[in-house]
Structures are given as structure tokens and as C-alpha cells.
Short mmCIF file of C-alpha atoms and ligand atoms in Angstrom, two decimals:
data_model
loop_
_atom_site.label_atom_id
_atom_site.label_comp_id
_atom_site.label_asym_id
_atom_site.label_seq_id
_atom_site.Cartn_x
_atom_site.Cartn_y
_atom_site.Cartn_z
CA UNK A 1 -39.42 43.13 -122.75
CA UNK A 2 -38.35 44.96 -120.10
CA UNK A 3 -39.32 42.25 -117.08
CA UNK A 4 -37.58 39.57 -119.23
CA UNK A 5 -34.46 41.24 -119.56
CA UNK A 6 -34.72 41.98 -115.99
CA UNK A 7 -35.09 38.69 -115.46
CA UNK A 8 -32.35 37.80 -117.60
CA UNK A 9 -29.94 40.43 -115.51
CA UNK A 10 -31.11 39.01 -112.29
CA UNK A 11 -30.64 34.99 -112.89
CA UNK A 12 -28.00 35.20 -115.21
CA UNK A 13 -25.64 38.36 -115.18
CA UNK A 14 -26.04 39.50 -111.61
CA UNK A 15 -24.65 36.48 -110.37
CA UNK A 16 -21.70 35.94 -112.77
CA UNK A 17 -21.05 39.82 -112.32
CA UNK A 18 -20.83 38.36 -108.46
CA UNK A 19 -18.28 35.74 -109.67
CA UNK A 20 -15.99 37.74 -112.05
CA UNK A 21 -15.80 40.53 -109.00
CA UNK A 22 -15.24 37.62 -106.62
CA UNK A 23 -17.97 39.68 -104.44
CA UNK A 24 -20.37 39.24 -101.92
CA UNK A 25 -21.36 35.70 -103.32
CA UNK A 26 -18.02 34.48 -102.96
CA UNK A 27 -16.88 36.29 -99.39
CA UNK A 28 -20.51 35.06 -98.19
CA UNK A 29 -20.31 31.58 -99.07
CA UNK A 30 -16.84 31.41 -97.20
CA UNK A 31 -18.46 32.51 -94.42
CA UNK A 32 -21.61 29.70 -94.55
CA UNK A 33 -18.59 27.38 -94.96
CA UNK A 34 -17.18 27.97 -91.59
CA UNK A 35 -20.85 28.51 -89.81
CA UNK A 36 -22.62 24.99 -90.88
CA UNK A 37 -19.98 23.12 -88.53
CA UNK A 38 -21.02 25.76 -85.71
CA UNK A 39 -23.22 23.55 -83.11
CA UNK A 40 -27.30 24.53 -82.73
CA UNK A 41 -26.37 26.87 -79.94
CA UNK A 42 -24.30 28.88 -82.00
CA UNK A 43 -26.11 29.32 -84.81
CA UNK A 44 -29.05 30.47 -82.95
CA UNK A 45 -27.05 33.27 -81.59
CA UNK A 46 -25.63 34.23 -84.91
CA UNK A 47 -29.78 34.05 -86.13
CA UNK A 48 -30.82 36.41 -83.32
CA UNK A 49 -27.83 38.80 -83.84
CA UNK A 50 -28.65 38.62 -88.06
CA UNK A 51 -32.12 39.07 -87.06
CA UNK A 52 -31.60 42.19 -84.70
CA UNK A 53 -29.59 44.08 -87.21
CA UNK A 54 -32.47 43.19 -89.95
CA UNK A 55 -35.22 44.20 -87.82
CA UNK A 56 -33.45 47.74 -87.16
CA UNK A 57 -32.65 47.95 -91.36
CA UNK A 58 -36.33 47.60 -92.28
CA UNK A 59 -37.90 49.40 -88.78
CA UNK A 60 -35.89 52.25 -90.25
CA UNK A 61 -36.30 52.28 -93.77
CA UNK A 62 -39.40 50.61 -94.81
CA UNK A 63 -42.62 51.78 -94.31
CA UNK A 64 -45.15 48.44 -93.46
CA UNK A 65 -42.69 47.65 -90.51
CA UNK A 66 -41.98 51.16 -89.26
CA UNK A 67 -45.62 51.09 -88.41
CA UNK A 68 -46.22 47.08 -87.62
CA UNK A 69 -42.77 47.10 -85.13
CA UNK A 70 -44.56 50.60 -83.40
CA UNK A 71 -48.04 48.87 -83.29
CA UNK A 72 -46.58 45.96 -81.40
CA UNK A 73 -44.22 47.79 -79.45
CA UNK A 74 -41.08 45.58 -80.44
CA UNK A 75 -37.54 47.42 -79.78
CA UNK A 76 -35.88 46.10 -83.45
CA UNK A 77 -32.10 46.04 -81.66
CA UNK A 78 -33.41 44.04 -78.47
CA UNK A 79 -35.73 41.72 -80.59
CA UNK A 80 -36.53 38.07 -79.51
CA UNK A 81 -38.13 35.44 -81.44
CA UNK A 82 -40.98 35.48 -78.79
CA UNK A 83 -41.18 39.60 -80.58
CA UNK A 84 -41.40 37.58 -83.68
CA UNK A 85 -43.97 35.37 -82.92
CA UNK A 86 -45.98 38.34 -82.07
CA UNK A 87 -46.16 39.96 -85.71
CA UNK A 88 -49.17 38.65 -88.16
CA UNK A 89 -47.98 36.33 -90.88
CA UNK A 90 -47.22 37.34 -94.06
CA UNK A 91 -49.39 36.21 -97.08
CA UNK A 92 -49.94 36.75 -100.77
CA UNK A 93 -53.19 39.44 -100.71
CA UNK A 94 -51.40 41.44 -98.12
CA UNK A 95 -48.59 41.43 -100.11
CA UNK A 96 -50.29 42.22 -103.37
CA UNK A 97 -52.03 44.84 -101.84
CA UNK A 98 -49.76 46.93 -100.31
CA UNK A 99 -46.67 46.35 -102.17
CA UNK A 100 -45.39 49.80 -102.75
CA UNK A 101 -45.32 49.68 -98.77
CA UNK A 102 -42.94 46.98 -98.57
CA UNK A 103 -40.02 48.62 -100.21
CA UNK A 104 -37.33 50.07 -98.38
CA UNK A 105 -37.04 53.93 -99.50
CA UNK A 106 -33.35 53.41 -99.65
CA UNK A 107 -33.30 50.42 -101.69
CA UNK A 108 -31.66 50.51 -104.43
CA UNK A 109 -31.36 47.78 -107.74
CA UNK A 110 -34.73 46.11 -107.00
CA UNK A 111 -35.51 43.87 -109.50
CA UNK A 112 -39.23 43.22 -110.38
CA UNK A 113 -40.57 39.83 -109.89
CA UNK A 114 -43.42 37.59 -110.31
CA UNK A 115 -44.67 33.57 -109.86
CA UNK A 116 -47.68 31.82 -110.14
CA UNK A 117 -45.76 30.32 -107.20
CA UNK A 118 -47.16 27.36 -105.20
CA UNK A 119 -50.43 29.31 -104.44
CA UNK A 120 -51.25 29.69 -108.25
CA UNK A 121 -52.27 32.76 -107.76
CA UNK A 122 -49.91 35.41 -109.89
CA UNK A 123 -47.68 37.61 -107.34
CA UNK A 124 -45.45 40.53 -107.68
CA UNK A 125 -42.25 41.17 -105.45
CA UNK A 126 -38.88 42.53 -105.69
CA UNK A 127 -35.58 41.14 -104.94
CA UNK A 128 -32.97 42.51 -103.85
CA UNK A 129 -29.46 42.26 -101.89
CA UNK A 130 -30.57 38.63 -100.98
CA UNK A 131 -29.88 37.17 -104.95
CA UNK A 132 -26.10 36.99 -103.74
CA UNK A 133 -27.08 35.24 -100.35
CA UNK A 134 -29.36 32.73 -101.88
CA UNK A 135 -26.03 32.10 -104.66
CA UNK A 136 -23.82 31.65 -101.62
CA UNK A 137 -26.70 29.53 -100.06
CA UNK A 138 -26.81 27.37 -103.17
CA UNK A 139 -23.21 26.98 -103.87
CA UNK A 140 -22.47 25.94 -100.48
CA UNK A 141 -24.74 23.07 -100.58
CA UNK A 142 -23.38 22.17 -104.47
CA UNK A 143 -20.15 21.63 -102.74
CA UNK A 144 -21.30 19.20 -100.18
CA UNK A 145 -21.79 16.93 -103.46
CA UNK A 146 -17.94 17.47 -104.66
CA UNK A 147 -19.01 19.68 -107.29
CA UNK A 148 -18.41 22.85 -107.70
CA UNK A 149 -19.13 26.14 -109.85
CA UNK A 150 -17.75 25.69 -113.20
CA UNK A 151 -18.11 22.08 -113.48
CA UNK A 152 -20.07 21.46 -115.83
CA UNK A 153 -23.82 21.46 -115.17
CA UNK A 154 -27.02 20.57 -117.58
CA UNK A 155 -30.23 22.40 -116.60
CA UNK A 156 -33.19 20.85 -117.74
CA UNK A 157 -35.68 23.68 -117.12
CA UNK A 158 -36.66 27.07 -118.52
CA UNK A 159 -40.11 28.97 -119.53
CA UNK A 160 -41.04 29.31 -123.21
CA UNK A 161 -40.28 32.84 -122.99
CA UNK A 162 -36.61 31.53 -121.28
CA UNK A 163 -36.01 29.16 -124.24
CA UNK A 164 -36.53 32.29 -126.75
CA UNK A 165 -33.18 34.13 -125.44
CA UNK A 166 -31.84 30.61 -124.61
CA UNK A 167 -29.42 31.64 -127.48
CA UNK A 168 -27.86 34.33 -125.44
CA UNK A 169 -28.02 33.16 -121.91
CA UNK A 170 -26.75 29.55 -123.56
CA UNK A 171 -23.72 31.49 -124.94
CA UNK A 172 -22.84 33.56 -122.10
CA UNK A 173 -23.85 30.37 -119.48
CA UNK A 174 -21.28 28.10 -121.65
CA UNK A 175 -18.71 30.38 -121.95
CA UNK A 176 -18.40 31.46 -118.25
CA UNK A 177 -20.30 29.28 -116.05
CA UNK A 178 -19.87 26.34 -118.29
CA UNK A 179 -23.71 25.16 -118.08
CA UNK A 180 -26.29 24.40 -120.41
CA UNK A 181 -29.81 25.04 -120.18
CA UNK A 182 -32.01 22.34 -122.23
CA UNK A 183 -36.03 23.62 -121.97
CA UNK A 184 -37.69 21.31 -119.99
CA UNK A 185 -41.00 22.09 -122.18
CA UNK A 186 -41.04 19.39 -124.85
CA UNK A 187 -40.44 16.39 -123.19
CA UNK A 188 -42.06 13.91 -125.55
CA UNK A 189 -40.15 11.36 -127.13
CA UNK A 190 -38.31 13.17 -129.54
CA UNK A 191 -37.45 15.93 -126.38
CA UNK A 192 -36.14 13.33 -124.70
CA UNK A 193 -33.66 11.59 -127.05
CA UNK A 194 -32.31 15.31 -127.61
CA UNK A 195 -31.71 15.79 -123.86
CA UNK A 196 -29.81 12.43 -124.19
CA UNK A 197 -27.82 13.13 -127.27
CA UNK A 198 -26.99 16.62 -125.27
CA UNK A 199 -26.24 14.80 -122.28
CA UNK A 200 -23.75 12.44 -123.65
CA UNK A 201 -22.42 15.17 -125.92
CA UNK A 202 -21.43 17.23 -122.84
CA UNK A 203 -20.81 15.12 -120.03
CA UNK A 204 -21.56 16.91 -117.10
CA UNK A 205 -20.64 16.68 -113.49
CA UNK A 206 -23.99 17.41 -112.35
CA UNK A 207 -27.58 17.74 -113.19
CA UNK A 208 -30.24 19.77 -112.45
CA UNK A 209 -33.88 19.98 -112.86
CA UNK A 210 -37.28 19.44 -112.01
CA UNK A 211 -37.48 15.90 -110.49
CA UNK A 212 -40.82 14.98 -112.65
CA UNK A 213 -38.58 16.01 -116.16
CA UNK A 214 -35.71 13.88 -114.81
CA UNK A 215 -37.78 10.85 -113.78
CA UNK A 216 -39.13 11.18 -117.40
CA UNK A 217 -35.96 10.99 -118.83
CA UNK A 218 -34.99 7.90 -116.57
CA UNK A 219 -38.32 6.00 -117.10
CA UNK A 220 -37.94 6.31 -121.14
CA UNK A 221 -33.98 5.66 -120.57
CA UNK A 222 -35.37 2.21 -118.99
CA UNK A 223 -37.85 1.33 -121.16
CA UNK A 224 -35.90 1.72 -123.84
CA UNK A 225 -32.66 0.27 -122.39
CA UNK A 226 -30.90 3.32 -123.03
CA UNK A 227 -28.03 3.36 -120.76
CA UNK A 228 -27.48 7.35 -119.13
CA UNK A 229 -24.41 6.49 -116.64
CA UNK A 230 -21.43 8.40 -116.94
CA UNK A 231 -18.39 8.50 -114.82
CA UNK A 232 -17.77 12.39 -115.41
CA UNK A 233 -21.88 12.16 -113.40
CA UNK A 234 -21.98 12.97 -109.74
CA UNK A 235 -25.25 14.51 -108.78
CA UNK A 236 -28.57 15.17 -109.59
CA UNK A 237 -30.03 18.12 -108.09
CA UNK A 238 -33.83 18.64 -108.49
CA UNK A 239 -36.35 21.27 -107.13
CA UNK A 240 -39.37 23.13 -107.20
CA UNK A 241 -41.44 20.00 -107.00
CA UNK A 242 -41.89 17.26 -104.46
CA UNK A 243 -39.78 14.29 -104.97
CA UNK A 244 -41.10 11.46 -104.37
CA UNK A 245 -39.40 8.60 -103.19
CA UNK A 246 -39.92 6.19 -106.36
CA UNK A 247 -38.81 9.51 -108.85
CA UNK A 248 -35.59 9.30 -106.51
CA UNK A 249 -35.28 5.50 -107.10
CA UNK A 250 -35.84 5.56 -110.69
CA UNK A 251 -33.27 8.92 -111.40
CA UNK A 252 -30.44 7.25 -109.24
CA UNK A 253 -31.22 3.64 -110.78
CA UNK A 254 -31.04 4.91 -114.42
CA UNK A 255 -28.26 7.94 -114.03
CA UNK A 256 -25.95 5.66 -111.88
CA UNK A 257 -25.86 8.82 -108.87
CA UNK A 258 -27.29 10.51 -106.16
CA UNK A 259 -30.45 12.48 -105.88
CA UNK A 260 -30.20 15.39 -104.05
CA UNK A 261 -33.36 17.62 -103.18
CA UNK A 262 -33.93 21.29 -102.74
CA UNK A 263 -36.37 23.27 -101.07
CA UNK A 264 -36.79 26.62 -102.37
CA UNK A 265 -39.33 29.09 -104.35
CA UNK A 266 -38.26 32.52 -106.31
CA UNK A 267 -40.72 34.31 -103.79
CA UNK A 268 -39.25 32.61 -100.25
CA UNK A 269 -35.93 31.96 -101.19
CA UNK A 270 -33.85 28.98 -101.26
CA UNK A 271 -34.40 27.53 -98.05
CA UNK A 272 -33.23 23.72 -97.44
CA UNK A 273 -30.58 21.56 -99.32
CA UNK A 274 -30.13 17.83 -98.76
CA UNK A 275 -26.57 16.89 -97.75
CA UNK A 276 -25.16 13.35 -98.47
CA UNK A 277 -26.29 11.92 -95.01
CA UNK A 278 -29.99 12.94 -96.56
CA UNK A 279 -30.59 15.53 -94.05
CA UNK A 280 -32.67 18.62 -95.65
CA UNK A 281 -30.42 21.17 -93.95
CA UNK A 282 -32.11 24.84 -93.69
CA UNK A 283 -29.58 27.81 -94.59
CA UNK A 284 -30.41 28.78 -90.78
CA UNK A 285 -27.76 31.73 -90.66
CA UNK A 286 -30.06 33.60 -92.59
CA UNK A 287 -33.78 32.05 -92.87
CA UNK A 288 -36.03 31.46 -89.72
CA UNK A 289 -38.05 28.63 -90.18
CA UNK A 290 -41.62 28.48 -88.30
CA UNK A 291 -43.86 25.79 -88.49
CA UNK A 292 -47.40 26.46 -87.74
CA UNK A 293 -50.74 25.50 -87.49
CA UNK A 294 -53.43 26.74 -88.72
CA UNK A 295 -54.44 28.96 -86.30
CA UNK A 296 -50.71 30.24 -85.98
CA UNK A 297 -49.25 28.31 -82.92
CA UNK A 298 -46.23 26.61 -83.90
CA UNK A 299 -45.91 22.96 -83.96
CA UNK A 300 -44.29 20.70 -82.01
CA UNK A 301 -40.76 19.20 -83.55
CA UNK A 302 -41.42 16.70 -86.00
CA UNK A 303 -44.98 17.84 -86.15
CA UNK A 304 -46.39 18.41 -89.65
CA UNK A 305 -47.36 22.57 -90.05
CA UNK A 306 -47.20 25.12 -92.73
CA UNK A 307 -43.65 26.28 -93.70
CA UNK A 308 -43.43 30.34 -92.27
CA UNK A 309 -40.26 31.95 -93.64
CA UNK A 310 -38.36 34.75 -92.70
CA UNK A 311 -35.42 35.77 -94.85
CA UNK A 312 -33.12 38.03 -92.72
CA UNK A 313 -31.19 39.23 -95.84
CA UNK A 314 -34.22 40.77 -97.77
CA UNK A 315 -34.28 44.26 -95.58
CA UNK A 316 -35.02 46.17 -99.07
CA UNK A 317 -38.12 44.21 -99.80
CA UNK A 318 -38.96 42.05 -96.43
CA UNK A 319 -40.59 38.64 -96.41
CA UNK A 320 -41.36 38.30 -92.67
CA UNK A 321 -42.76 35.38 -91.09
CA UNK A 322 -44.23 34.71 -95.17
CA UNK A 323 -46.31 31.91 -95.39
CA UNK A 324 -44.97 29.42 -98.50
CA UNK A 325 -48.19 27.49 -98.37
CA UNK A 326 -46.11 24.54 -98.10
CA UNK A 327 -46.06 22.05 -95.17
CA UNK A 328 -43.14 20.06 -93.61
CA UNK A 329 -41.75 19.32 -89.97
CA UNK A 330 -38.93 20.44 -87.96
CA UNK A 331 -36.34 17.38 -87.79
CA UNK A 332 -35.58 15.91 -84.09
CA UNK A 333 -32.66 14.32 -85.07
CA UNK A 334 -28.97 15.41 -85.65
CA UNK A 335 -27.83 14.26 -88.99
CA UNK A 336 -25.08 12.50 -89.27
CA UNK A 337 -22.83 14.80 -91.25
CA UNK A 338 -21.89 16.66 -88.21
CA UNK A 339 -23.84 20.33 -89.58
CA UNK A 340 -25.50 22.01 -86.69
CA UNK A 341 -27.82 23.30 -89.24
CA UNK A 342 -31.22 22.43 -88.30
CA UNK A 343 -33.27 20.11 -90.65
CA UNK A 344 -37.04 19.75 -92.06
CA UNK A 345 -38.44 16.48 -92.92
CA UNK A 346 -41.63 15.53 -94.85
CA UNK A 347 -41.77 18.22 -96.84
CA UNK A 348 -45.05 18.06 -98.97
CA UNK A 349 -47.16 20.03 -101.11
CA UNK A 350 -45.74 21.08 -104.06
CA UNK A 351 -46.99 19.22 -107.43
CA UNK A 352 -46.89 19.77 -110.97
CA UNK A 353 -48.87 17.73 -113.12
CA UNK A 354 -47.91 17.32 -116.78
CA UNK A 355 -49.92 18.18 -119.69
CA UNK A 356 -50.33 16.11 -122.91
CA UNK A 357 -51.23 17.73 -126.04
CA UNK A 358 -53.16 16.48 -128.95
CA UNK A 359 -50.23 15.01 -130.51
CA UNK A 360 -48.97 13.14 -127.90
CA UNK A 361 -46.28 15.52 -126.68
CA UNK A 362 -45.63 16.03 -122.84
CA UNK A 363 -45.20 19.34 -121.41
CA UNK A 364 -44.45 20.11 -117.75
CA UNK A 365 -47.41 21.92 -116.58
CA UNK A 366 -45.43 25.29 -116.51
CA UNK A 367 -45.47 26.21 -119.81
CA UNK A 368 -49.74 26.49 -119.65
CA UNK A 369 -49.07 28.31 -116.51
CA UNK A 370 -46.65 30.77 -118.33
CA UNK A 371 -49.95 31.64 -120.76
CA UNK A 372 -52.00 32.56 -117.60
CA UNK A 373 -49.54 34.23 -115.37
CA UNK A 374 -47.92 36.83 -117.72
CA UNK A 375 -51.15 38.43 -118.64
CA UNK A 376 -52.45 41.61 -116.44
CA UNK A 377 -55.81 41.38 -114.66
CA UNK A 378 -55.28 37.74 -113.73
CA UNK A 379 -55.72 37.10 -109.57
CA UNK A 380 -55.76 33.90 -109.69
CA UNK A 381 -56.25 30.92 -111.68
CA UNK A 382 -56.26 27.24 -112.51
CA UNK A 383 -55.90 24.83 -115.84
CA UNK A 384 -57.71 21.51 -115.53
CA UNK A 385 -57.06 18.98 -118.44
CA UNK A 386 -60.24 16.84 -118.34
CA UNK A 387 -58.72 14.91 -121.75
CA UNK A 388 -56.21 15.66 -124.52
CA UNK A 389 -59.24 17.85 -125.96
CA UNK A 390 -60.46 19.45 -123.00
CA UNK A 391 -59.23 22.02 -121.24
CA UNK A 392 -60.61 24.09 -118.70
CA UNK A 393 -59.63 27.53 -116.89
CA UNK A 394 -60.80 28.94 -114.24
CA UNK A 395 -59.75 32.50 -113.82
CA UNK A 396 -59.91 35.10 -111.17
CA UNK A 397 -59.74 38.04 -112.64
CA UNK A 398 -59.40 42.22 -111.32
CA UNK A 399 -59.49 43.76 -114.85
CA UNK A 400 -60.49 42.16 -117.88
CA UNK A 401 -61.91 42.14 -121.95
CA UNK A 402 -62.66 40.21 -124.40
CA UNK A 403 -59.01 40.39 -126.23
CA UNK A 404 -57.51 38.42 -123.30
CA UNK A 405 -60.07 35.83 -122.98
CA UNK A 406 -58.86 35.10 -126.91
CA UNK A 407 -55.18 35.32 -125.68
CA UNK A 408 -55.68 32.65 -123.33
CA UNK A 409 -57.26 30.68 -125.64
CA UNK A 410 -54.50 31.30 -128.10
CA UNK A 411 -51.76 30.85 -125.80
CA UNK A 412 -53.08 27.03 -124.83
CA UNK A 413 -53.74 26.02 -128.60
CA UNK A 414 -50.26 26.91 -129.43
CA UNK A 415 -49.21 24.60 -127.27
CA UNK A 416 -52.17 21.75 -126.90
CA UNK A 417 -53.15 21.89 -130.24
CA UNK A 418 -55.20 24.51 -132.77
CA UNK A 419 -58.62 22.09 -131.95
CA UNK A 420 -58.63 22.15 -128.30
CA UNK A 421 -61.55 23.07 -127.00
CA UNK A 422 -61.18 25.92 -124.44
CA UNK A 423 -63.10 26.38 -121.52
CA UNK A 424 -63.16 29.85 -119.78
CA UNK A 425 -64.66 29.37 -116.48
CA UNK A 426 -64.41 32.99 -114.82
CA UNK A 427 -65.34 33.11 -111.13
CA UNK A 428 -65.29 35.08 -108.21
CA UNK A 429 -62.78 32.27 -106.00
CA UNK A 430 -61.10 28.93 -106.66
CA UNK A 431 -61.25 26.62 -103.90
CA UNK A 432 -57.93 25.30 -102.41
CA UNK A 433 -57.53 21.44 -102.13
CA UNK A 434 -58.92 19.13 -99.55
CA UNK A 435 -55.35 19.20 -98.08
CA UNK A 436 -55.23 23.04 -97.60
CA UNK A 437 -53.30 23.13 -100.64
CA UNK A 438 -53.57 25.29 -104.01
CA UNK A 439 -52.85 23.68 -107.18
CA UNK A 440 -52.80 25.23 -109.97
CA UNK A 441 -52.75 22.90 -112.61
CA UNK A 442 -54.27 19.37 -112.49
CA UNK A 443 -53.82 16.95 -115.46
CA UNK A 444 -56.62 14.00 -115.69
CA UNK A 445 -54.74 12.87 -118.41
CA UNK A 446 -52.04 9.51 -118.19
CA UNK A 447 -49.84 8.67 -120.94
ZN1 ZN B 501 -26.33 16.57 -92.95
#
């Protein structure tokens, strides 16, 4: 219980502690207010400086860089980016493997993480003093919209484990922050005429989500003639996935408002927002963006390339030059909204399938991944639906007995059904996609 009330603290109480104080959240996101109308020039000076004081922070404190910064002879206060682009790349195994290395010996409230992520492969981390930058980061780009904190705001997301406290974190969300949080779990017919009687019910200034849940919503909303606009509606921000262009089409159609798109993961940060001109502006103040091949050189603008992330306000637990296994280009263009910020374009990679169960019902893919990823011993993994009765994972695994074979078996009934068959496939490696790309969950099913 201990990582979910953690969890709880960090997403939920941290940052409304942030807002009663009126602390960093608020002073910082003042501050990214005045820099995003700085000019490209600028902001690459203010990146350097942010990234010189960083690189002295964690050459100082934390172990893995003491030793990586001394190895490549790089003098933290006089760093470049060329110094940068001289340091390995950060991925998950090194991570995994030497995380007691990564934290800063005078960091203190670390709070312990961990994702299936975009790689599908379980990781641990800990976060830090950048929760109130990434708020800031996020609230500035609400406000682009004309919305604001304390508008009102319906979340259509959550884990299982989420929606079992959802009583608490719903009471304390709608007394102070004035958002709702509907699980995004159940999302069959009857889950979607309750996140329409909610919706109506509350009328809120701006939604949020994952852009598959929404487009659900929308598609049944217009098969069913069921009209969702509402004046009180501005916005519809989704995430975590990749929105594609006929999702976007069918959300703004249906919801009568914009679509805007986020880039982000709980292990890299929150990285891009899309302003109203539809530029995917990167929160540059603080993140260094790389784009690279695959053998580490870094793309030309525009070119396609993994996206390499460096957060310059994570000194107590770095993520330097971290690879999100995600691909995207850097934009050419200015956008038209005036922000120097610099852009990405194209970003790709990220799916979620949804899962069907025996009855019919539609569950984002997340709450099978949920089963998997919270139990110790797993590496890595993948679900494969073959058909509403068939279900196959493949597992990775370091440690392992027969009690949690049955508790991923359990775990998947108790959502798919009690006669799904369930097929453990261990292995010694799960091969990434054609594309490069891990997915971790792939649905051959269509309803
Ligand atoms: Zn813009």
C-alpha cells in the first residue's frame, strides 16, 4: 500500500500542497509565462545557463555522473551541448541496473516510481523536485486554451488500483481542484452513457484523457446521435497515446471544440504541448530535446529520429540524454503564435490497443498491463489478444514461481472473463516491432 499512497501523495497532494502554499508551481509557471515569448536565441542561453547549474548539482552530488562527467573530462560549470553530445545515452537496463547510483545523496522526498512505459518493459525511478516543474509546465500550456486551474476539468483515465481510492482523491480533487476523475477502464456501452450522464451533470470547461477513450466516447455519441456539445466546453486535452488525425476529427466533430495534444510520459516528463496555432511546443527552458539516429548522430531538422530527453530540473534523480523510445522531428518552422519555443512534429510511436472481454466490454489496454506490471520478477512483457478467448503473455521474467504464474492468470480473468484461456509464454527476450518500436499490448480483436 505503501507505493499507492505514494502515488496518491505525489499526483494528487503534492501538487495541491503546491497550490494552497502558492509555491514553486505557481512562482515557476510565472516565470515560463514571461520566457515562451523570449525569441530562439534567448532561450538557448537560458537552456545552457539551466543546464550548467544542473550539470554542477548532479557532478556534485550524485554518484553515476561524478564518475561519467570525470571519465569524459567535461567541466559541469563550462558545459556545452557539444559536452553533451559526448555522454552515452540513457536507457531502461542501465537504469534498472544501477539505480541506487542515480540518486543524489542529498536528495531528499524522492518518491518511488514505476511504468510499463512505452518500452513495456516494467521500470523503477524516482521523482523528485521536477513534479512542481512539470505542474508549472502543464499549467502554462492549459492556459494557452483560456482555461485555467480550477475550472472545472473531467479526467477520463485512472488504473484499477486508481479507481479503488477514486473515493478519496474524487473528494479531495472536487473540493479543491474542482475535477473529476471518471476510470477510463470500462468503456463499453454502459461506461460510456455514464461518462455522458457525468459529463452533462458537471459541465466542464475542459477535458482530458486518453485520445482512444475520447474518440470512443465521440464515435458512440455519433452513432447514436447523442449530442455532447456544451457551451461551458473549451478543450480537449489528450495524451499518452498517439492521436491520430481522424480521433482528432471525430472528438472535435462530436464535442463541438478543440483537440489539443500532449507529449509526455511519467518516466521523461511532460515534454511538448500543442498551442492553438497547432504547434507542439517543447517546455525548452527546462528539457533538451535530441533527435537521433540509431547509431546516435542527431538528425537533421525535420528529420524523423528517436526522441533523447534531458530534464534539467531532475538533479536528485537525473534523466540525461534518456532515450523515450519514441520518434518525432525537430520543427523548421516558426509557429505562428509568436512562442520562440521550439517545436516537434510527427510524433509517432506510442499505441494502445484496446481489449474486449468475453462479454463484450472494452477496456483500454492498461488495465491488463496493470496485472503484469505490479508484480515483482517481471522484466518485461507483452499481452496479445488472439480472440475474445485467447490470450497470450509473454513474460520476461528475473525471479519467479508458480503462485505468480496463477496471479497473472487471475488478474486477466477478472477482467476478460473466468473462461479465458491463458497462455503463459515465458521467454528469454521479446522482440521489438518492425518499426523499432516496443508494444506491449496488441489486440487482434475489432468490435
Ligand atoms: Zn505556437
Amino acid at each position: 500500500m505503501t507505493a499507492l499512497y505514494t502515488r496518491f501523495c505525489r499526483s494528487v497532494l503534492f501538487p495541491l500542497h503546491e497550490r494552497l502554499k502558492s509555491h514553486s508551481s505557481v512562482a515557476q509557471r510565472r516565470a515560463l509565462e514571461q520566457s515562451q515569448w523570449f525569441n530562439a536565441e534567448t532561450l538557448q542561453a537560458m537552456q545552457l545557463q539551466n543546464l550548467r547549474r544542473f550539470a554542477a548539482t548532479i557532478a556534485a552530488n550524485v554518484p553515476w555522473y561524478q564518475r561519467l562527467f570525470s571519465e569524459h573530462h567535461i567541466e559541469p560549470a563550462s558545459m556545452t551541448l557539444d559536452d553533451l553530445q559526448r555522454l552515452p545515452r540513457l536507457d531502461k537496463p542501465t537504469l534498472r541496473a544501477n539505480t541506487e547510483a542515480f540518486k543524489s545523496r542529498v536528495a531528499n522526498k524522492l518518491a518511488r516510481f514505476n511504468t510499463g512505459g512505452s518500452s513495456g518493459q516494467p521500470l523503477i525511478f524516482f521523482l523528485g523536485e521536477r513534479v512542481s516543474h512539470d505542474v508549472a509546465a502543464k499549467w502554462r500550456a492549459t492556459r494557452w486554451w483560456g482555461v485555467d486551474i480550477g475550472d472545472k476539468e473531467l479526467v477520463l483515465w485512472g488504473s484499477p488500483i486508481e479507481v479503488g481510492t477514486q473515493d478519496r482523491i474524487k473528494n479531495l480533487r472536487d473540493k479543491f481542484l474542482r475535477t473529476q476523475l471518471f476510470p477510463a477502464f470500462d468503456l463499453g456501452e454502459s461506461g460510456i452513457k455514464q461518462f455522458i450522464k457525468s459529463y452533462r451533470a458537471f459541465r466542464p470547461a475542459h477535458l482530458f484523457g486518453y485520445p482512444s477513450a475520447l474518440a470512443r466516447v465521440a464515435a458512440y455519441a455519433k452513432q447514436h446521435h447523442v449530442d455532447l456539445k456544451q457551451n461551458e466546453l473549451k478543450v480537449v486535452f489528450v495524451t499518452a497515446e498517439r492521436l491520430y488525425e481522424e480521433q482528432r476529427a471525430l472528438i472535435r466533430e462530436q464535442f463541438g471544440a478543440s483537440v489539443a495534444n500532449g507529449y509526455g510520459a511519467r518516466d521523461a516528463g511532460f515534454i511538448a504541448h500543442e498551442c492553438p496555432e497547432g504547434g507542439m511546443h517543447v517546455s525548452a527552458e527546462d528539457i533538451i530535446v535530441e533527435i537521433l539516429r540509431e547509431d546516435s548522430t542527431p538528425c537533421r531538422p525535420g528529420e524523423s529520429g528517436e526522441i533523447t530527453i534531458t530534464h534539467l530540473r531532475t538533479s536528485d534523480f537525473p534523466f540525461v540524454r534518456y532515450r523515450t523510445g519514441d520518434v518525432a522531428a525537430l520543427s523548421t518552422q516558426a509557429c505562428r503564435c509568436g512562442r520562440g519555443l521550439p517545436m516537434l512534429e510527427r510524433i509517432e510511436g506510442r499505441s494502445t490497443d484496446f481489449v474486449f472481454a468475453q462479454d463484450g466490454t472494452a477496456m483500454h489496454g492498461l488495465a491488463l498491463i496493470y496485472v503484469v506490471r505490479d508484480i515483482a520478477g517481471v522484466h518485461s512483457f507483452r499481452i496479445i489478444q488472439h480472440s475474445v478467448d485467447e490470450l497470450e503473455v509473454m513474460l520476461v521474467t528475473t525471479e519467479w514461481d508458480a503462485v505468480r504464474d496463477q496471479q497473472v492468470i487471475d488478474g486477466m480473468r477478472a477482467r476478460l472473463g473466468q473462461s479465458v484461456s491463458v497462455k503463459l509464454n515465458h521467454c528469454a527476450h521479446i522482440p521489438t516491432e518492425a518499426n523499432g518500436k516496443f508494444r506491449y499490448i496488441i489486440s487482434h480483436v475489432r468490435m
